[in-house]
Coordinates of C-alpha atoms and ligand atoms in Angstrom, one line a residue:
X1 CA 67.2 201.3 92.2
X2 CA 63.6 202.8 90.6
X3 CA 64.1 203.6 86.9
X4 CA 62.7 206.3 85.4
X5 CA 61.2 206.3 81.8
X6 CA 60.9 209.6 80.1
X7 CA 58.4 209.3 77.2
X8 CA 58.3 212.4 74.6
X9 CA 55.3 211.7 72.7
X10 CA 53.7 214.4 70.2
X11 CA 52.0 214.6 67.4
X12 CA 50.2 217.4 64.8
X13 CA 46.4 216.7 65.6
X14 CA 45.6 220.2 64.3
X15 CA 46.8 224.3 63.7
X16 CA 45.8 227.5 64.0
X17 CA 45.4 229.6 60.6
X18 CA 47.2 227.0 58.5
X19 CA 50.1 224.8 59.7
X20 CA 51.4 227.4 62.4
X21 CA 50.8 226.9 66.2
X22 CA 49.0 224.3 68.3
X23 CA 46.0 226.3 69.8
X24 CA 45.6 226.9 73.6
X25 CA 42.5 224.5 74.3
X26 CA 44.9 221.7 72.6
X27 CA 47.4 222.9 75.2
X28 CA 44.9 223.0 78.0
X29 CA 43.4 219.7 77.2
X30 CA 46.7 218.3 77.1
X31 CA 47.6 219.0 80.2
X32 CA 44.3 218.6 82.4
X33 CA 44.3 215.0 81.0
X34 CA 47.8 214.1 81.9
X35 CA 47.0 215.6 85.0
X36 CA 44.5 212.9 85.6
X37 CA 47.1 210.5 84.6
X38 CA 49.1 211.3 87.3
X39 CA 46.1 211.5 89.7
X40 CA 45.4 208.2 88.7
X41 CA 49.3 206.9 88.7
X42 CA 49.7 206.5 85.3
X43 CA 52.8 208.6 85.1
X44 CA 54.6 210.5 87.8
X45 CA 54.9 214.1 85.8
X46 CA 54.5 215.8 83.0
X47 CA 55.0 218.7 81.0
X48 CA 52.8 220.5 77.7
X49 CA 54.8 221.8 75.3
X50 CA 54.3 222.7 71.4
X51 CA 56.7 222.9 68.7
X52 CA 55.0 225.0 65.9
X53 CA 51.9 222.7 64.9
X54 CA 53.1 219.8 67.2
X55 CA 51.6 219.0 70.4
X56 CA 54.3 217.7 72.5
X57 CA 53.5 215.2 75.5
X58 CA 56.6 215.3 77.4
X59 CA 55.9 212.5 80.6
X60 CA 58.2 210.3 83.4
X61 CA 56.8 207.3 84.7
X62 CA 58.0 204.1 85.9
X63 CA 56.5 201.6 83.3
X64 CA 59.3 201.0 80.7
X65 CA 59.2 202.0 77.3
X66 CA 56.2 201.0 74.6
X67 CA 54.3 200.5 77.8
X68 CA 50.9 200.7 76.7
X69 CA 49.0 202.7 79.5
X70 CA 51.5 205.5 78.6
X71 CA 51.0 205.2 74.8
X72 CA 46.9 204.5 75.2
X73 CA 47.1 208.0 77.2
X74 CA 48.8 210.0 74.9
X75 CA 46.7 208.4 72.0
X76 CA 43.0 209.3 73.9
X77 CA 44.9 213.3 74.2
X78 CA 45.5 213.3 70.5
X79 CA 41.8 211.6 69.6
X80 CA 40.2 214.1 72.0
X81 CA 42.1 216.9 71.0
X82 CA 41.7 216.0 66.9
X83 CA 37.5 215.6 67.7
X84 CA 37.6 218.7 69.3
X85 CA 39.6 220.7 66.8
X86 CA 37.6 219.3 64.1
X87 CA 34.2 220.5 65.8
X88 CA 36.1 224.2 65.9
X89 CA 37.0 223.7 61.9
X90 CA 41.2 224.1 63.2
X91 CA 43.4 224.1 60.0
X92 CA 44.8 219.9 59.8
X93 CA 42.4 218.6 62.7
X94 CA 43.6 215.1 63.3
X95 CA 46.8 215.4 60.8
X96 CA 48.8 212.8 62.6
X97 CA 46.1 210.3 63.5
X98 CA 47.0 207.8 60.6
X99 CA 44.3 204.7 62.7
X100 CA 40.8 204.3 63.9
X101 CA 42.2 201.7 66.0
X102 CA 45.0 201.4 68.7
X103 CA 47.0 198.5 69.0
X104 CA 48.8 199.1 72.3
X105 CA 52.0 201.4 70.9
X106 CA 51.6 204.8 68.6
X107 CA 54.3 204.1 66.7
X108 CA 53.4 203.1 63.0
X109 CA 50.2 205.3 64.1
X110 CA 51.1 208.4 62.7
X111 CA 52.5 210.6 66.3
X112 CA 56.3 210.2 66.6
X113 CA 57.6 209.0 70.2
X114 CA 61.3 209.6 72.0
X115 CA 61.2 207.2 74.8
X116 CA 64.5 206.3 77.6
X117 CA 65.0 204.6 80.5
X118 CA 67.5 205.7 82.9
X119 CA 68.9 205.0 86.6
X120 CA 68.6 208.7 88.1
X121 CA 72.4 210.0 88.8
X122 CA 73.3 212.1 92.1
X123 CA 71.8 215.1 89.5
X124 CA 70.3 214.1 86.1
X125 CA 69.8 217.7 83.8
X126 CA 68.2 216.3 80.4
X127 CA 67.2 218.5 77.2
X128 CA 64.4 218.0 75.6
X129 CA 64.5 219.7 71.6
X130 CA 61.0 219.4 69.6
X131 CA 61.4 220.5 66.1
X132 CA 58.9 221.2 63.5
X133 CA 58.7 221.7 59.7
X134 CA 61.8 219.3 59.2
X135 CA 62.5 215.4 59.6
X136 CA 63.8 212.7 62.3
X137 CA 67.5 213.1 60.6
X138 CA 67.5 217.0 61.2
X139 CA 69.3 215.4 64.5
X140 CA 71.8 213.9 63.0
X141 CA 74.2 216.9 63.0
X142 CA 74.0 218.3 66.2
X143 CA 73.7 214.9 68.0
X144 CA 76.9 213.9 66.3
X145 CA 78.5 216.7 66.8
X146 CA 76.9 216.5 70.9
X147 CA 79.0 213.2 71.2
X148 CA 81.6 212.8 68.7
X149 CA 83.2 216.0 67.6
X150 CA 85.6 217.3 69.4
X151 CA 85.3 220.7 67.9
X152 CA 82.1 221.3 69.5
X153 CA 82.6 219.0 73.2
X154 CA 85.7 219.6 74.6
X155 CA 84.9 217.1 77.3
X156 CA 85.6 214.5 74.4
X157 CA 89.3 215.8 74.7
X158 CA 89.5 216.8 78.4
X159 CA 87.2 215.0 80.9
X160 CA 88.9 211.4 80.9
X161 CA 85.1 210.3 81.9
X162 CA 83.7 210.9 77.9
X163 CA 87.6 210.5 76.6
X164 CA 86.4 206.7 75.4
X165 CA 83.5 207.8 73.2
X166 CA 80.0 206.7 72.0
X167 CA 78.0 204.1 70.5
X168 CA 75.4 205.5 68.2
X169 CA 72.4 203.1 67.1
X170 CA 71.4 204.0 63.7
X171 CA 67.9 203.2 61.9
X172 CA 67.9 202.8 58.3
X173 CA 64.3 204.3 58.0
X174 CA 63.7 203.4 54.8
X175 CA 62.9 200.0 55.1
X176 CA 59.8 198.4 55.7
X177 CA 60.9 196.2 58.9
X178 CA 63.0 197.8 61.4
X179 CA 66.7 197.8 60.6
X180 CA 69.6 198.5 63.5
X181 CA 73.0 199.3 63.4
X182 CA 75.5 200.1 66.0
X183 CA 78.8 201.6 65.1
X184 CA 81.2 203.0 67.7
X185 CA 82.9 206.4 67.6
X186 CA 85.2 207.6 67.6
X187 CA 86.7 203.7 66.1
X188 CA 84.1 203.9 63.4
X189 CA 83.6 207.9 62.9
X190 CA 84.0 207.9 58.8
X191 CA 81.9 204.7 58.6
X192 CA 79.2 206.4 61.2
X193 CA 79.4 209.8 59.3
X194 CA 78.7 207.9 55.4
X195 CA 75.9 207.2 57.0
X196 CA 74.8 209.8 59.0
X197 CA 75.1 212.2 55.9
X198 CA 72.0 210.9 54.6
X199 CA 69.6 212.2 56.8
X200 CA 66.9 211.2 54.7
X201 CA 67.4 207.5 55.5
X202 CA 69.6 206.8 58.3
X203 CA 68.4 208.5 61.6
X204 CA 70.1 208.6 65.1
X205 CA 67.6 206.3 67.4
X206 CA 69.9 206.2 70.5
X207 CA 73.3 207.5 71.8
X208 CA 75.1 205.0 74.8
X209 CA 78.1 205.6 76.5
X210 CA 80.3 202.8 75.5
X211 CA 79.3 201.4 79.5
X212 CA 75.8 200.9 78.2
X213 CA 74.6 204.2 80.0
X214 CA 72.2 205.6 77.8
X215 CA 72.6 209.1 76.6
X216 CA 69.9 210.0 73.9
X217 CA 67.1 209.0 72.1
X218 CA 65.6 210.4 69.2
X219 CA 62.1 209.7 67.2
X220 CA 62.6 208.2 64.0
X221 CA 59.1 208.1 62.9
X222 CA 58.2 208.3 59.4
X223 CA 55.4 209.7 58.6
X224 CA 54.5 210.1 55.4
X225 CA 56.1 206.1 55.1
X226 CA 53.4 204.9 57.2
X227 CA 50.9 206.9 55.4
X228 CA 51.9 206.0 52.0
X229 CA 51.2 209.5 50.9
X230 CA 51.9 212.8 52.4
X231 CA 50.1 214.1 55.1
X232 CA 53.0 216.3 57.0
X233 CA 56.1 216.0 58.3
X234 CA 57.7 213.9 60.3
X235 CA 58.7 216.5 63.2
X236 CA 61.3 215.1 65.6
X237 CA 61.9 215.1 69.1
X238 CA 65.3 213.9 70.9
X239 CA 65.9 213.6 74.9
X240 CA 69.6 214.3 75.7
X241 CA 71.4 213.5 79.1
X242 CA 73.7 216.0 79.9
X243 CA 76.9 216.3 82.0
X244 CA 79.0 213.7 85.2
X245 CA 80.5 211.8 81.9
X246 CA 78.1 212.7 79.3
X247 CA 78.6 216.4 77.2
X248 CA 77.8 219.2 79.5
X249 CA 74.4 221.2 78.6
X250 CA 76.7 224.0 77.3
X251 CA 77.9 221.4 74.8
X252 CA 74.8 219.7 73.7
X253 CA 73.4 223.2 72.9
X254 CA 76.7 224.6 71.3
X255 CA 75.7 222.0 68.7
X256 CA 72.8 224.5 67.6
X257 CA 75.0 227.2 67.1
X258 CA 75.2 227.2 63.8
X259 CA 71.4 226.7 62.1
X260 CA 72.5 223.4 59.5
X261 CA 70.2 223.0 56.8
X262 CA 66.9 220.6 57.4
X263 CA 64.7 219.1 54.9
X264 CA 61.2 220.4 55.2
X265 CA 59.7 223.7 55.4
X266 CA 57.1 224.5 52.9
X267 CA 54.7 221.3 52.1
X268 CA 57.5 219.6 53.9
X269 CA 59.6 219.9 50.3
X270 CA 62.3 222.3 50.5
X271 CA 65.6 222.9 52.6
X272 CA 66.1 225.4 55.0
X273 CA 67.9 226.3 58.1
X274 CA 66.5 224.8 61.4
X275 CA 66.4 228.1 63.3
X276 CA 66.3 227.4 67.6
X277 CA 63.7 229.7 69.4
X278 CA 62.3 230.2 72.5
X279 CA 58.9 229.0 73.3
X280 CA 57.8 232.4 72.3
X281 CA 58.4 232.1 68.8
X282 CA 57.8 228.5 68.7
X283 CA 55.1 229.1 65.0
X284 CA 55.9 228.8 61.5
X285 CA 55.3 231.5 59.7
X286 CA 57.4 232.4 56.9
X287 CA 57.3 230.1 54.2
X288 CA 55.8 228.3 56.7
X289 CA 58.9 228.5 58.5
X290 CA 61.5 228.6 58.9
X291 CA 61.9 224.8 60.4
X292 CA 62.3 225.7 63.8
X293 CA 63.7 223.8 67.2
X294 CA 63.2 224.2 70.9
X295 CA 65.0 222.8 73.4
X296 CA 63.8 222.5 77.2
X297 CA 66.2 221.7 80.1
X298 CA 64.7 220.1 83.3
X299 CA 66.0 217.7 86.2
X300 CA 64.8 214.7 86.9
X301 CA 64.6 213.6 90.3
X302 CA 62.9 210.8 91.4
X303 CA 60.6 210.5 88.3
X304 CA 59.9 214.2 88.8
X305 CA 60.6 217.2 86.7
X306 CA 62.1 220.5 87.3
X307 CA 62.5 223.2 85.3
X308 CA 61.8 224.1 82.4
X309 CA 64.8 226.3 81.6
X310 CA 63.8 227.6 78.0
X311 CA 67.2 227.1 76.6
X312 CA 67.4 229.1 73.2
X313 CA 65.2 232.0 74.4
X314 CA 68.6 233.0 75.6
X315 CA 69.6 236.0 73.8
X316 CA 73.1 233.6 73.2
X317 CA 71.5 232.4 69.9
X318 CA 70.2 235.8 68.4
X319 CA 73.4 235.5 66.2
X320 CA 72.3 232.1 65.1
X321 CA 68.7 233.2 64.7
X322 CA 70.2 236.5 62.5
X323 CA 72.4 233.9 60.3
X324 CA 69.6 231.1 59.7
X325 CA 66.9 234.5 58.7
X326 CA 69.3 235.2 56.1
X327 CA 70.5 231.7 54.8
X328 CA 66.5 232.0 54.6
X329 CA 66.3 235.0 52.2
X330 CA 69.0 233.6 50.1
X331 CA 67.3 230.4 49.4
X332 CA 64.1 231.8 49.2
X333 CA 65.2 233.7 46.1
X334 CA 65.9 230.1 44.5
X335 CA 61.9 229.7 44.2
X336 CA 61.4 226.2 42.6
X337 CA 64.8 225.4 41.8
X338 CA 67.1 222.8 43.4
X339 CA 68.7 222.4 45.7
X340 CA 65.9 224.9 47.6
X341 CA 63.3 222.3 46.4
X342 CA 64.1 218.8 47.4
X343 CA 64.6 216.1 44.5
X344 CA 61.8 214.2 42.8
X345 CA 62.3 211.6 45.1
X346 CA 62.3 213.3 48.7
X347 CA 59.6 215.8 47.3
X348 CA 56.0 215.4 49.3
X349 CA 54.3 216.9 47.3
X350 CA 54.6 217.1 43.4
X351 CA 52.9 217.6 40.4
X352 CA 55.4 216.3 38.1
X353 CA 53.7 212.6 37.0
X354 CA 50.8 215.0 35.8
X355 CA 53.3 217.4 33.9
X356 CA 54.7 214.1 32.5
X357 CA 51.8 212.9 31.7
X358 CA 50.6 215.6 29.9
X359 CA 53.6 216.0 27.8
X360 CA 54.1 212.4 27.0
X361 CA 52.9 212.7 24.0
X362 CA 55.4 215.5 23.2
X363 CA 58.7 213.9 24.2
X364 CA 60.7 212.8 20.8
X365 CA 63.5 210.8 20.4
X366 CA 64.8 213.4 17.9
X367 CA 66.0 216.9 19.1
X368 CA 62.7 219.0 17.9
X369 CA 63.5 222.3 16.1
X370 CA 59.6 224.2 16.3
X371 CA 58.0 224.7 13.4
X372 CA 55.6 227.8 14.1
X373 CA 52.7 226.0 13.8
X374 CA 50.2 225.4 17.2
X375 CA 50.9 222.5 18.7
X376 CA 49.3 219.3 19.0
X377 CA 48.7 218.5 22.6
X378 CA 47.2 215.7 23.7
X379 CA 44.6 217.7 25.4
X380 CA 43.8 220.1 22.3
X381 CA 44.1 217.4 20.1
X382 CA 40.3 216.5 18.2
Ligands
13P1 P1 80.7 223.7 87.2 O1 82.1 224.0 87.7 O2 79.7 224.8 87.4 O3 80.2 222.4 87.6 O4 80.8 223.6 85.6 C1 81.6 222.6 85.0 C2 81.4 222.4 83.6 O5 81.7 221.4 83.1 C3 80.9 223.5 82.8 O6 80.7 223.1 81.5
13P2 P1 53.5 220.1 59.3 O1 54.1 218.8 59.0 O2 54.2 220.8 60.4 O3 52.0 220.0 59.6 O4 53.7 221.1 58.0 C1 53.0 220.7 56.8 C2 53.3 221.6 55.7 O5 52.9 221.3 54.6 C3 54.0 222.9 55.9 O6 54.0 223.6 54.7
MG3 MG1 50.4 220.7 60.5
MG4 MG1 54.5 220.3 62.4

């Protein structure tokens, strides 16, 4: 049988009025050059999509995964689209593009990819979500809970088909060099949740069922870790398989029901609640935000897509969009105070070496009582 890849490749080559929405020539370029592609059998379909600031290249094909045609495509859309944005003065024009040169994948590169190969079933209805303003381990909650809580799938309980449970391949994406590890739910659940709590290092990068059939696969690129310094966030994509021994749609989207706090948001360096919206109100506004996911259904049939369905345009979430708006105003009111703001060390942005640096001189190993006098700072100092 003819597999079919689906390749979710995106990346933020530029914004309209600061770091908001991917403008419409980006969107129309986009999709007149993958057109081409398929004119000239590179891939099969395709689909144009944005999340906030991120173009999002959502293509099938036969080729595999890392093929290079598909990655050299979506590279020339970004390098177009970023030279083209940058002649119209867009706010970011080329953020993501992190080379000069392309060496046959875009990962390391600076656009984030979610790529899987599957044998089509008798029906095959995938999701797509696209997130922006948050980081590849804002899927670790909901993807758990897709395929190993109970609470949220009842087909984990009641279809004998998904009874057995997962395998969840997690990246530890702090390293330098890739590092794996596959634990097995729901055998290993505590051992697979210790680590899937710290979603600023270990990331979900595929879901199988524990036949080997492939059920999601997220982008763990690390941006600002390939940069060395900050240049934006990392925003995620994830491809989920739904239903015929796999969680059905309703269950992979109940796991967005409740809008979880995200690191990201403003200068990708606070927490907030990852709201779901309709492609309508895919922009960041407030606070840059709030981080924000979409999710698009299609099905695939022979390397084809149908749909989209625009999931969480549905007026099903308004309760979840009401919740995460006020989760919003109450952490808004924290300002520049933890936990709002992320710790030194997850920060993007900061000025504190300066401050440091500044006050060096000022720090005493006795507990100072002040004197009244003006004091001596290094930079008033004669
Ligand atoms: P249908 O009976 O429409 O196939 O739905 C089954 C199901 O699992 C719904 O979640
Ligand atoms: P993006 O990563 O979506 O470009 O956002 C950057 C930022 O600083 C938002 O405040
Ligand atoms: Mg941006
Ligand atoms: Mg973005």
């Amino acid at each position: 049988m003819v597999e079919t890849t689906i390749s979710v490749i995106k990346a933020d080559i530029g914004s309209l009025a600061g770091h908001v929405v991917v403008p419409d020539f980006l969107m129309e370029l986009a999709r007149k050059r993958l057109k081409e592609g398929v004119q000239k059998g590179i891939i099969k379909d395709y689909y144009v999509a944005n999340a906030g600031d991120d173009l999002e290249l959502i293509m099938t094909h036969h080729k595999g995964e890392d093929n290079e045609e598909i990655h050299q495509l979506a590279w020339d859309i970004f390098n177009e689209g970023a030279k083209l944005g940058r002649e119209k003065k867009i706010y970011a024009a080329g953020q993501d593009i992190l080379s000069d040169t392309f060496s046959g994948n875009v990962r390391g590169m600076g656009p984030g990819s979610a790529e899987m190969t599957i044998e089509e079933r008798k029906s095959e209805p995938i999701a797509i979500f696209m997130a922006d303003k948050t980081e590849p381990g804002a899927f670790n909650y909901p993807v758990f809970r897709m395929f190993a809580d109970p609470f949220n799938t009842a087909g984990l309980v009641i279809d004998p088909n998904l009874h057995q449970g997962f395998i969840f391949v997690i990246q530890d994406i702090k390293q330098s060099t890739p590092h794996f590890v596959e634990m097995r739910c729901p055998e290993e659940m505590y051992d697979l949740l210790a680590l899937l709590g710290s979603t600023s290092r270990y990331t979900i990068k595929k879901v199988y069922r524990k036949d080997g059939l492939v059920a999601a696969a997220v982008s763990t690129d690390k941006l600002h870790q390939i940069a060395g310094k900050y240049i934006g966030k990392d925003d995620p994509v994830a491809i989920i398989r739904a239903h015929s021994g796999l969680p059905a749609m309703g269950e992979v989207l109940e796991a967005f029901a409740l809008p979880h706090m995200v690191a990201g948001w403003m200068r990708g360096s606070h927490i907030g609640p990852l709201m779901p919206v309709g492609l309508k109100d895919s922009r960041c506004t407030r606070f840059d935000g709030p981080p924000r996911v979409v999710g698009l259904g299609f099905q695939v049939h022979d390397g084809l897509l149908l749909g989209p369905v625009d999931f969480f345009e549905d007026v099903a979430f308004d309760s979840t969009r009401q919740r995460a708006m006020e989760v919003a105003d109450y952490l808004r009111r924290h300002g520049p105070f933890m936990p709002h703001r992320l710790d030194e060390e997850s920060m993007e942005y900061t000025t504190l070496p300066s401050v440091l640096t500044k006050f060096e001189k000022r720090f005493s190993d006795q507990e100072i009582v002040p004197t009244g006098k003006t004091t001596d700072t290094s930079d008033s100092a004669e």
